PDB file of C-alpha atoms in Angstrom:
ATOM      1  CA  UNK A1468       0.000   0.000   0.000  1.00 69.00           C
ATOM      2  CA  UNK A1469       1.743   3.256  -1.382  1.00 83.00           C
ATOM      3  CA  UNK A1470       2.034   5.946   1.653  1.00 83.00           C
ATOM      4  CA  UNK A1471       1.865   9.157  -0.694  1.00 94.00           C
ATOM      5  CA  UNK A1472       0.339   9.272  -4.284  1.00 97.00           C
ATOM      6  CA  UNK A1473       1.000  12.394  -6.514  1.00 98.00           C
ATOM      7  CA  UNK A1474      -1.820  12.275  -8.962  1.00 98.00           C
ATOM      8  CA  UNK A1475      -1.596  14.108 -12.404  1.00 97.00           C
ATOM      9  CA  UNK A1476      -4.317  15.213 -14.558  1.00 95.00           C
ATOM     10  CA  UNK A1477      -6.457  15.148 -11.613  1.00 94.00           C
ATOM     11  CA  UNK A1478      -9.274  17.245 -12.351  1.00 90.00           C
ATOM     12  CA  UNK A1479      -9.992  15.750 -15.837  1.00 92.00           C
ATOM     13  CA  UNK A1480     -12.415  13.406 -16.697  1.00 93.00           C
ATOM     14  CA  UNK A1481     -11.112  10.295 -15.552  1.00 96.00           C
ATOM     15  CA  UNK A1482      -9.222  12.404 -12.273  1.00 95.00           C
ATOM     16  CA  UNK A1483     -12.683  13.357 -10.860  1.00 95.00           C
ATOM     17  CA  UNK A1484     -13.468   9.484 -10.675  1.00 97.00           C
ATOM     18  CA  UNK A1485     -10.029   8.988  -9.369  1.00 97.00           C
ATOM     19  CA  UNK A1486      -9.629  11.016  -6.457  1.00 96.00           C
ATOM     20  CA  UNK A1487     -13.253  10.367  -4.187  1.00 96.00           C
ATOM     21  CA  UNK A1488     -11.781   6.117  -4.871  1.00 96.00           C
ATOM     22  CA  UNK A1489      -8.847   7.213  -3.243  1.00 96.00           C
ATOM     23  CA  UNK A1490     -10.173   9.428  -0.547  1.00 94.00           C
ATOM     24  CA  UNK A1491     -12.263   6.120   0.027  1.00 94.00           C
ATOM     25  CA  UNK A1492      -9.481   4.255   0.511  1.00 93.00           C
ATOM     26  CA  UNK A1493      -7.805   6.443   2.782  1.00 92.00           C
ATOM     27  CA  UNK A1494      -4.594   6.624   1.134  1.00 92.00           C
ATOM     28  CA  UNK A1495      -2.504  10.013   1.418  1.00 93.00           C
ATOM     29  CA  UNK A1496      -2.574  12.042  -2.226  1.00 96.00           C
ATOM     30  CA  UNK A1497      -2.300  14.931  -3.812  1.00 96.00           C
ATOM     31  CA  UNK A1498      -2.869  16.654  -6.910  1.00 97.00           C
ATOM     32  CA  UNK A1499      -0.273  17.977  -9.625  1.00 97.00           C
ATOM     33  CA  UNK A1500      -2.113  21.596 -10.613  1.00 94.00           C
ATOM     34  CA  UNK A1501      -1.041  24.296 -12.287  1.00 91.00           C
ATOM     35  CA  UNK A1502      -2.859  26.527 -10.042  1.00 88.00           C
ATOM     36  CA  UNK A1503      -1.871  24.799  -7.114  1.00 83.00           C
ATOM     37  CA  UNK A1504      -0.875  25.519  -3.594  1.00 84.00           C
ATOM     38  CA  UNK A1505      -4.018  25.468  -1.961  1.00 90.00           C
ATOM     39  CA  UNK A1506      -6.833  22.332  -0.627  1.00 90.00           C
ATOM     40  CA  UNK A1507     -10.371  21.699  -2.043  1.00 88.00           C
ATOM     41  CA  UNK A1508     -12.795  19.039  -0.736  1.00 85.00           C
ATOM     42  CA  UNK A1509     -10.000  17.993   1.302  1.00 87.00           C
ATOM     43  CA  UNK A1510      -7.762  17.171  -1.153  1.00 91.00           C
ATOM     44  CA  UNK A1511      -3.825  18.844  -1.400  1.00 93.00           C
ATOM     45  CA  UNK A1512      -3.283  20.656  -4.809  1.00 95.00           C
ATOM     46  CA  UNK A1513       0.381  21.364  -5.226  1.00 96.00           C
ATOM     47  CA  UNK A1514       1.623  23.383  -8.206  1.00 96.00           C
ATOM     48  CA  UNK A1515       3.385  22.367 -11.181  1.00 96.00           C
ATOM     49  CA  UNK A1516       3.541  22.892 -14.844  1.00 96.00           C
ATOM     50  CA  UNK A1517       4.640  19.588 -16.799  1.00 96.00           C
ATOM     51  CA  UNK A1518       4.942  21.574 -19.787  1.00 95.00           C
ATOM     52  CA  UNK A1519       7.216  24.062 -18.959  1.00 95.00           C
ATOM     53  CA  UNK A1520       8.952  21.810 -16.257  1.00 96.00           C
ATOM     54  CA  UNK A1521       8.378  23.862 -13.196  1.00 96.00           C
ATOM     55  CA  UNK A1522       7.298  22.979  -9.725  1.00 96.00           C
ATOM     56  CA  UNK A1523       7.806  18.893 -10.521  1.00 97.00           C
ATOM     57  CA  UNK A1524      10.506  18.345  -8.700  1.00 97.00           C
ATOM     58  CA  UNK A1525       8.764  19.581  -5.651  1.00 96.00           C
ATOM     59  CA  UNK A1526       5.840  17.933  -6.642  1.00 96.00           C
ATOM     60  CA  UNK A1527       7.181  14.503  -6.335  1.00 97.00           C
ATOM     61  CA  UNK A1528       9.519  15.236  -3.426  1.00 95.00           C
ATOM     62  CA  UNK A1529       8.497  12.589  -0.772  1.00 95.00           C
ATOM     63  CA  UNK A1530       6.189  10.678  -3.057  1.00 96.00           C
ATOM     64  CA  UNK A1531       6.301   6.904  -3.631  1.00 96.00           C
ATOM     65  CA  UNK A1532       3.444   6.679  -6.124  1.00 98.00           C
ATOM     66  CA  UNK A1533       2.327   8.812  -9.206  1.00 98.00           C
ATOM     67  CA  UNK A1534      -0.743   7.849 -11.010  1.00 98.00           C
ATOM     68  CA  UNK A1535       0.023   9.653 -14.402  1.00 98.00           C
ATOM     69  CA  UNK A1536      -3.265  10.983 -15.775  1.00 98.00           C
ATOM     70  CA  UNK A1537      -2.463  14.352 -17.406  1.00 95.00           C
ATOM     71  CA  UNK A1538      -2.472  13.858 -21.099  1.00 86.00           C
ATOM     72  CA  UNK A1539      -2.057  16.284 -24.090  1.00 84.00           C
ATOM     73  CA  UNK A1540      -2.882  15.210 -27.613  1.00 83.00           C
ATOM     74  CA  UNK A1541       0.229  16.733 -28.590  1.00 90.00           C
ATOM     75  CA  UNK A1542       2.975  17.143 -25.719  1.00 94.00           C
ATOM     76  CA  UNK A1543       2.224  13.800 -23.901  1.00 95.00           C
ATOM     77  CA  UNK A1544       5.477  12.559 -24.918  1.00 96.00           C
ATOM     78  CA  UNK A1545       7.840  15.520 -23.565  1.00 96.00           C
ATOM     79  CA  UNK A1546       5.172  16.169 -20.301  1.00 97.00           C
ATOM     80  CA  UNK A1547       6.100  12.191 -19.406  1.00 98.00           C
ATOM     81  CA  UNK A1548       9.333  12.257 -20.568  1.00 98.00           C
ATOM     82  CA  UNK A1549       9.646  15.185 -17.668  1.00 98.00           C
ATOM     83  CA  UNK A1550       7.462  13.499 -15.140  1.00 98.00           C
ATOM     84  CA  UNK A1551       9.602   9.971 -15.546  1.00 98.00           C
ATOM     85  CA  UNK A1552      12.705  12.262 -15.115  1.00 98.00           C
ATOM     86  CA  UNK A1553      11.885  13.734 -11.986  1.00 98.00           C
ATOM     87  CA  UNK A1554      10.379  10.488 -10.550  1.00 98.00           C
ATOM     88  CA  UNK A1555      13.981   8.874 -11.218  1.00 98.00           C
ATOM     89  CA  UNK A1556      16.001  11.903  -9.357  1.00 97.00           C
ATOM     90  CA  UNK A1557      12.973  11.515  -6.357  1.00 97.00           C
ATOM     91  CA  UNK A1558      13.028   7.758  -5.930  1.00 97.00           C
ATOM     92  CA  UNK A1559      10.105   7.463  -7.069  1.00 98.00           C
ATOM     93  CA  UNK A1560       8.821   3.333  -6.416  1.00 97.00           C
ATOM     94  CA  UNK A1561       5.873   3.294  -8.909  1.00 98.00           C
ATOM     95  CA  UNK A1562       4.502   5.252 -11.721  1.00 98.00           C
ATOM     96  CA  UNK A1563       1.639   4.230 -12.991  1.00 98.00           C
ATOM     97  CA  UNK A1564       0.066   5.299 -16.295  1.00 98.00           C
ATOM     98  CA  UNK A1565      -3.080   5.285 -18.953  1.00 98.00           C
ATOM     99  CA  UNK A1566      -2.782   5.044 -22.201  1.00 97.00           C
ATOM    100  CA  UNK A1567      -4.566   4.193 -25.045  1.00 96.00           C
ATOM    101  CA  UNK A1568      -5.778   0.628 -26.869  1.00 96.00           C
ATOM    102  CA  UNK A1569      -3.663  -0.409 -30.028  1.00 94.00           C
ATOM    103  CA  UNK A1570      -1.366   2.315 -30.044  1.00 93.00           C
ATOM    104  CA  UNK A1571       0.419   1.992 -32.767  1.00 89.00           C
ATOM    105  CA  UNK A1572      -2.658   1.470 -34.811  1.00 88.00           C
ATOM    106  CA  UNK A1573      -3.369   4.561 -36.041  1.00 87.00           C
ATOM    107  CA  UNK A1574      -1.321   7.028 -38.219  1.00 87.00           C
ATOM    108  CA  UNK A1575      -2.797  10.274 -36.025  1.00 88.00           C
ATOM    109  CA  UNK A1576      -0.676  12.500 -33.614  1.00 91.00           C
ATOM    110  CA  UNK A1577      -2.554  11.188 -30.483  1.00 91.00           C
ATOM    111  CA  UNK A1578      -1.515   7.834 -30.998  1.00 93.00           C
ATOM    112  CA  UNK A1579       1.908   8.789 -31.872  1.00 94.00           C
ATOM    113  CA  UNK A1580       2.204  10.385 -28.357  1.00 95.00           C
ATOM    114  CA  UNK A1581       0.991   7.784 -26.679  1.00 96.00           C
ATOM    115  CA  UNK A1582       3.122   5.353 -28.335  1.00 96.00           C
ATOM    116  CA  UNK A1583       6.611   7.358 -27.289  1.00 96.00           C
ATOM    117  CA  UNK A1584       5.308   8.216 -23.732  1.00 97.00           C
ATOM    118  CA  UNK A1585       4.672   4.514 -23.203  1.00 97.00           C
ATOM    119  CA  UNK A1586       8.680   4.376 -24.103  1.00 97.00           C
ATOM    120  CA  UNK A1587       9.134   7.014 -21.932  1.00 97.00           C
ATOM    121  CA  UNK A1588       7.867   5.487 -18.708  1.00 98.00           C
ATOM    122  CA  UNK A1589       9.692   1.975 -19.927  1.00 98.00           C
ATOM    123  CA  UNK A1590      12.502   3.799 -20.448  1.00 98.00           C
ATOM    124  CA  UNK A1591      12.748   5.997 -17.242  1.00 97.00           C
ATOM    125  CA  UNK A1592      14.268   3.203 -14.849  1.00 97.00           C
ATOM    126  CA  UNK A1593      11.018   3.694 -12.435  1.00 98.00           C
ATOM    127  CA  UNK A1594       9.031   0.595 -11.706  1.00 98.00           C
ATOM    128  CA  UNK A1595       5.912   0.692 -13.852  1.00 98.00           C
ATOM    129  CA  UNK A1596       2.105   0.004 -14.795  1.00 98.00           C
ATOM    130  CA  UNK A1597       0.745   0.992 -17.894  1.00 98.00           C
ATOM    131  CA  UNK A1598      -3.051   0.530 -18.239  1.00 98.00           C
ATOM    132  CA  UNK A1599      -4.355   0.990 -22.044  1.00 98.00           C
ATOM    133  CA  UNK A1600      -7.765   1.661 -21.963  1.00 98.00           C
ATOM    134  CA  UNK A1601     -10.435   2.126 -25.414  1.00 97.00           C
ATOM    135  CA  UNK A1602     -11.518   5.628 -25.909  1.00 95.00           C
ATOM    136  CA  UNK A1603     -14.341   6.666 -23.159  1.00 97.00           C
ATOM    137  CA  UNK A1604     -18.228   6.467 -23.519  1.00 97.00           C
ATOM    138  CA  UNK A1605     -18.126  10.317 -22.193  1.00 96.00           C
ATOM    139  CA  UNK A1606     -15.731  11.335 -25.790  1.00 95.00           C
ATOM    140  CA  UNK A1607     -17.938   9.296 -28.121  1.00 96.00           C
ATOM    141  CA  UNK A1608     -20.829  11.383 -26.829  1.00 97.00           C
ATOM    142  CA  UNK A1609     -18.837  14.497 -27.076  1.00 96.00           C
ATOM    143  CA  UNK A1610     -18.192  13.828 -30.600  1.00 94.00           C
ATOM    144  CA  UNK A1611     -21.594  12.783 -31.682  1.00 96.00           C
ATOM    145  CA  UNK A1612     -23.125  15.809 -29.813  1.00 96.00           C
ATOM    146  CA  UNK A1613     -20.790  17.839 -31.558  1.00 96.00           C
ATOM    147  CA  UNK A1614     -21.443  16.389 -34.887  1.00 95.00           C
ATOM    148  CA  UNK A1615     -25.342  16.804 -34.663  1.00 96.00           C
ATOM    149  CA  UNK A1616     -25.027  20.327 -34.424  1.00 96.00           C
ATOM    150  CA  UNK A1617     -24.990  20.044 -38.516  1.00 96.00           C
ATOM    151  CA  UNK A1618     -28.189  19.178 -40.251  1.00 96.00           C
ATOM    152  CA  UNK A1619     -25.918  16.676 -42.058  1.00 96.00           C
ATOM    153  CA  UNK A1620     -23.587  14.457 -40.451  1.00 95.00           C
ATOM    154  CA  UNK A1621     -21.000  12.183 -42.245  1.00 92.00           C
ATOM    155  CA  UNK A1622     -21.020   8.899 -41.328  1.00 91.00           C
ATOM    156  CA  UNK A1623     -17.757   7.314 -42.276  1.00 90.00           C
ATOM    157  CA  UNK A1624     -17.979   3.224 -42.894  1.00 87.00           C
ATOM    158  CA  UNK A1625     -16.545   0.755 -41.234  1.00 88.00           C
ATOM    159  CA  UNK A1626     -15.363   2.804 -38.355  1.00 92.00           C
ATOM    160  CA  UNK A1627     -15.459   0.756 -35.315  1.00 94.00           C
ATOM    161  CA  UNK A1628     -14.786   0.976 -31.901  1.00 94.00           C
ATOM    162  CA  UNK A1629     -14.855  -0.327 -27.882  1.00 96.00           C
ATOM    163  CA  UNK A1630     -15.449   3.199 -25.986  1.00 97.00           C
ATOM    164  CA  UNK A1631     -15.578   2.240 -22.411  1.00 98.00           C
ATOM    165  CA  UNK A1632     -16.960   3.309 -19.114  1.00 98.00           C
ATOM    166  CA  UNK A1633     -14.751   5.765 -17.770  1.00 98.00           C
ATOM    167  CA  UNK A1634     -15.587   5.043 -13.817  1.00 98.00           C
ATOM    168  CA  UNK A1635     -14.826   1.594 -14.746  1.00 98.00           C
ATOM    169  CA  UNK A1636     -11.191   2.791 -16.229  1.00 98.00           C
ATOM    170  CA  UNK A1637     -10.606   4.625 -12.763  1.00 98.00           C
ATOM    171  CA  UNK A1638     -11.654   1.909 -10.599  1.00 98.00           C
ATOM    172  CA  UNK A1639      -8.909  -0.153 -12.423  1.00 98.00           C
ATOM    173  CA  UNK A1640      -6.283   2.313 -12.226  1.00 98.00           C
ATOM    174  CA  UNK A1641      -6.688   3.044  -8.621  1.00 98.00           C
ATOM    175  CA  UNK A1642      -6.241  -1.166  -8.115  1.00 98.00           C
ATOM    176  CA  UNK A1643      -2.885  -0.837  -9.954  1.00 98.00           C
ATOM    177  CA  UNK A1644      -1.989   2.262  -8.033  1.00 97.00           C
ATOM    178  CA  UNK A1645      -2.628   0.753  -4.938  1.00 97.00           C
ATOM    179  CA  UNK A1646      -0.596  -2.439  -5.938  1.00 96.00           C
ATOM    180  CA  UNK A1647       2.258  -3.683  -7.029  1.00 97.00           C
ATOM    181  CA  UNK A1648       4.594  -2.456 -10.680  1.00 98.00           C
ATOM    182  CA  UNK A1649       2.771  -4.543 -13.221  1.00 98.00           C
ATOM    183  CA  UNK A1650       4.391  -3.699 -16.241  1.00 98.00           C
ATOM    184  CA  UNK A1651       1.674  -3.842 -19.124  1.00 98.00           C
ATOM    185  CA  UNK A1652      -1.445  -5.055 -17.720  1.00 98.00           C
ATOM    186  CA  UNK A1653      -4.741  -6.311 -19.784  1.00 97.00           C
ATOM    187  CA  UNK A1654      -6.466  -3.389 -21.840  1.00 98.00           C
ATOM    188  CA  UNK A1655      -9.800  -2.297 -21.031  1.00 98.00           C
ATOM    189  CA  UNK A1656     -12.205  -1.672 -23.422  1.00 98.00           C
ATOM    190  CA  UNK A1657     -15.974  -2.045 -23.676  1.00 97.00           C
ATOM    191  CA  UNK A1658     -18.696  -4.511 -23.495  1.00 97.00           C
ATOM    192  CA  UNK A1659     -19.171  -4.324 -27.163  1.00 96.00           C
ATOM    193  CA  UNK A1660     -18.035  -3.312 -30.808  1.00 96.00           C
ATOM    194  CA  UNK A1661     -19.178  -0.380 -31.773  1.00 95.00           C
ATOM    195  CA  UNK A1662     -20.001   1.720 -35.088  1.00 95.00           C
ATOM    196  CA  UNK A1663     -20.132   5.261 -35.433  1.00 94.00           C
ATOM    197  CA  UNK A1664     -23.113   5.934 -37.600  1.00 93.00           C
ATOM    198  CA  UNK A1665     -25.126   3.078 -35.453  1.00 95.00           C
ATOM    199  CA  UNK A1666     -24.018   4.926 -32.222  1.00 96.00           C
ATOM    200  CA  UNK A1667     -24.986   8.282 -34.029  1.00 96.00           C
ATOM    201  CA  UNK A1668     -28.241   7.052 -35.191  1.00 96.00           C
ATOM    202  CA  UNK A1669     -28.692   5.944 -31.121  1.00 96.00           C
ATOM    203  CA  UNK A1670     -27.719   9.539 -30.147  1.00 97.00           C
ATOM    204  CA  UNK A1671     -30.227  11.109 -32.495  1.00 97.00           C
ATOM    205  CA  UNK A1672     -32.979   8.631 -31.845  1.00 96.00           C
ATOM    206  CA  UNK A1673     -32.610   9.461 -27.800  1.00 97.00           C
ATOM    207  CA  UNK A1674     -32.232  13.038 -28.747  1.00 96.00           C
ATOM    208  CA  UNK A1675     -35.109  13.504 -30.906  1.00 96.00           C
ATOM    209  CA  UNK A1676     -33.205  15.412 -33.430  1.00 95.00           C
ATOM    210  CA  UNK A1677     -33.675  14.923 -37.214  1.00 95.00           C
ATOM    211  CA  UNK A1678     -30.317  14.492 -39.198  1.00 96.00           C
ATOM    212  CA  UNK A1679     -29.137  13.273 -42.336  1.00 95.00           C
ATOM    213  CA  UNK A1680     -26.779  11.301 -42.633  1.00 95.00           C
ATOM    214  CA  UNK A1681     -23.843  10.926 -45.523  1.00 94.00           C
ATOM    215  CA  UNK A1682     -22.763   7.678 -45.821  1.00 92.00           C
ATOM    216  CA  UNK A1683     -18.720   8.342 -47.108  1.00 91.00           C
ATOM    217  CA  UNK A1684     -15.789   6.310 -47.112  1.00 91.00           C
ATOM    218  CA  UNK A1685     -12.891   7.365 -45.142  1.00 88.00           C
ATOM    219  CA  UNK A1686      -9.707   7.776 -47.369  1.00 89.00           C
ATOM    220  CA  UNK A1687      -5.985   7.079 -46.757  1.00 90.00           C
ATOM    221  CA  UNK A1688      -4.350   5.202 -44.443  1.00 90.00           C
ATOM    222  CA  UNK A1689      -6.812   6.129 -41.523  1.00 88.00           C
ATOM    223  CA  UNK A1690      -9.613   4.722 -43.542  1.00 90.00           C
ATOM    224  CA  UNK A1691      -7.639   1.683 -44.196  1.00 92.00           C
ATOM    225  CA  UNK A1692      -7.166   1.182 -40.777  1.00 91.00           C
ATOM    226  CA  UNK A1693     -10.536   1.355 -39.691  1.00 90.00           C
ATOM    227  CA  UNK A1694     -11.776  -0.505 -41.991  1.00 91.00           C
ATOM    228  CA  UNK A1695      -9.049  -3.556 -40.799  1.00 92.00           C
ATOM    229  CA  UNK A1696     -10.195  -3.315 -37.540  1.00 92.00           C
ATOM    230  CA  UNK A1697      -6.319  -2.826 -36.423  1.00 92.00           C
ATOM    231  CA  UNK A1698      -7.404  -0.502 -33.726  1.00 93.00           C
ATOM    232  CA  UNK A1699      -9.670  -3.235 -32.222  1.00 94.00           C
ATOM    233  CA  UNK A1700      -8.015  -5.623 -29.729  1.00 93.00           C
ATOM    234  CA  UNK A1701      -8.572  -9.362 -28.465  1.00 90.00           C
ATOM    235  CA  UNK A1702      -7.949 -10.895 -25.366  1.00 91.00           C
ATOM    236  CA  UNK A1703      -8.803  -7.773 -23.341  1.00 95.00           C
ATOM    237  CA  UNK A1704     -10.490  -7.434 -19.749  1.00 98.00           C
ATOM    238  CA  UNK A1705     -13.739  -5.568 -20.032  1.00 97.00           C
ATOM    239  CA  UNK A1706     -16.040  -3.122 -18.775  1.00 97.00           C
ATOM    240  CA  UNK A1707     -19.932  -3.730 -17.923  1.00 98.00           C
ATOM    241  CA  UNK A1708     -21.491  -0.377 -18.658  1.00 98.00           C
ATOM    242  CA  UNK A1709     -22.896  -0.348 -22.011  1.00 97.00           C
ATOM    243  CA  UNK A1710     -22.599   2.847 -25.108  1.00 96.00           C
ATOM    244  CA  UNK A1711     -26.795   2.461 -24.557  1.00 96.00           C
ATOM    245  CA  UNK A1712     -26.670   2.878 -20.863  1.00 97.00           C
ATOM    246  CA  UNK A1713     -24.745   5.877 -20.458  1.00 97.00           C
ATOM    247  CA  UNK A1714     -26.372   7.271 -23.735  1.00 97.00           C
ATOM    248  CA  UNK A1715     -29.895   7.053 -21.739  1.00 97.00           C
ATOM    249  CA  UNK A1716     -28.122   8.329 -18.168  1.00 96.00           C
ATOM    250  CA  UNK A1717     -26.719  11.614 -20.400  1.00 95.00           C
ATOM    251  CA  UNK A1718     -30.053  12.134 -22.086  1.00 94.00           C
ATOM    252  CA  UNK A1719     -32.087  11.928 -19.785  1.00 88.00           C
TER     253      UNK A1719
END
């Protein structure tokens, strides 16, 4: 059982499941903020700035744990590369970190990222858990919402997908944080395959909007992709809470 737990990317959607699991558990934490240095709800946030490299140092000072959350579509790679850094000069005993299914699967900048902060945490020296999870019910509706805001909406085939329940993601991250250095544990992803025009056509049916929808193909390699399935994955622990449940929770 870790005695301090620096948390990063605390207040973001999976670090407002995170912390009330780990005030539960009564473990000691804090919070990596860039507007730290004061408490809320009982919780410690200490101030730091992973992409200018200031305050980490002192963030991690005394810590035995960090459960890397914080990610940026396109810095994650230098913001770990500086959080596995300062873990190493701290003695850091455990980092551990989420990132995302079948990395390497897709030819977009996320993906990329994730793919060299993975090497980053490997590479650091400091024991390690890395926990890739599919992408979260809670984006899928983001993008959907977003996308009905058009009175047509493209509906690319053969795009595919196993968004998961994002309390379900930090209920399994808080196990690993709590536990031993894993190494690369069992993805999570969700209960079911999913398509994006099916899940839009869900969306708009709960919704009660009228759309059309434009069936297209998606071109180049990210189409190709897709269409393989290569960002799917086998062999995977998974979540219980259905695209359908949350949809009807959020829509309520």
């Amino acid at each position: 059982m870790p005695s301090n737990i620096l948390v990063t990317g605390g207040t973001g959607t999976l670090g407002r499941h995170v912390t009330p699991l780990l005030s539960h558990a009564g473990v000691p934490f804090r919070v990596l903020s860039r507007h730290g240095g004061h408490t809320r709800d009982g919780i410690e946030f200490v101030t730091g700035d992973l992409l200018k490299n200031e305050g980490i140092d002192a963030a991690v000072t005394g810590v035995d744990t960090i459960l890397h959350l914080a990610g940026d579509a396109k810095n994650d790679a230098a913001t770990t590369r500086t959080l596995m850094a300062a873990a190493a000069r701290a003695g850091v005993g455990h980092v551990v970190y989420i990132s995302v299914t079948a990395p390497d699967s897709l030819p977009v900048r996320y993906y990329k990222q994730k793919t060299a902060a993975e090497k980053a945490v490997v590479e650091s020296g400091v024991p390690w858990t890395t926990l890739r999870a599919a992408q979260f019910h809670d984006l899928v509706f983001t993008i959907v919402s977003t996308m009905a805001k058009s009175p047509v909406i493209p509906a690319p085939g053969g795009m595919r997908f196993q968004s998961v329940e994002s309390a379900e993601v930090a209920q399994r991250l808080v196990e690993l944080t709590l536990g031993e250095p894993s190494g690369l544990v069992r993805d999570l992803v969700g209960p079911e395959v999913l398509e994006l025009a099916e899940v839009t056509r869900q969306y708009l049916r709960a919704t009660g909007k009228r759309r059309l929808l434009l069936p297209l193909r998606m071109p180049g390699a990210m189409g190709r992709a897709y269409r393989a399935g290569d960002n799917l994955v086998a062999g995977c622990d998974e979540g219980k809470r259905t695209w359908a449940d949350f949809l009807a929770e959020r829509t309520r």
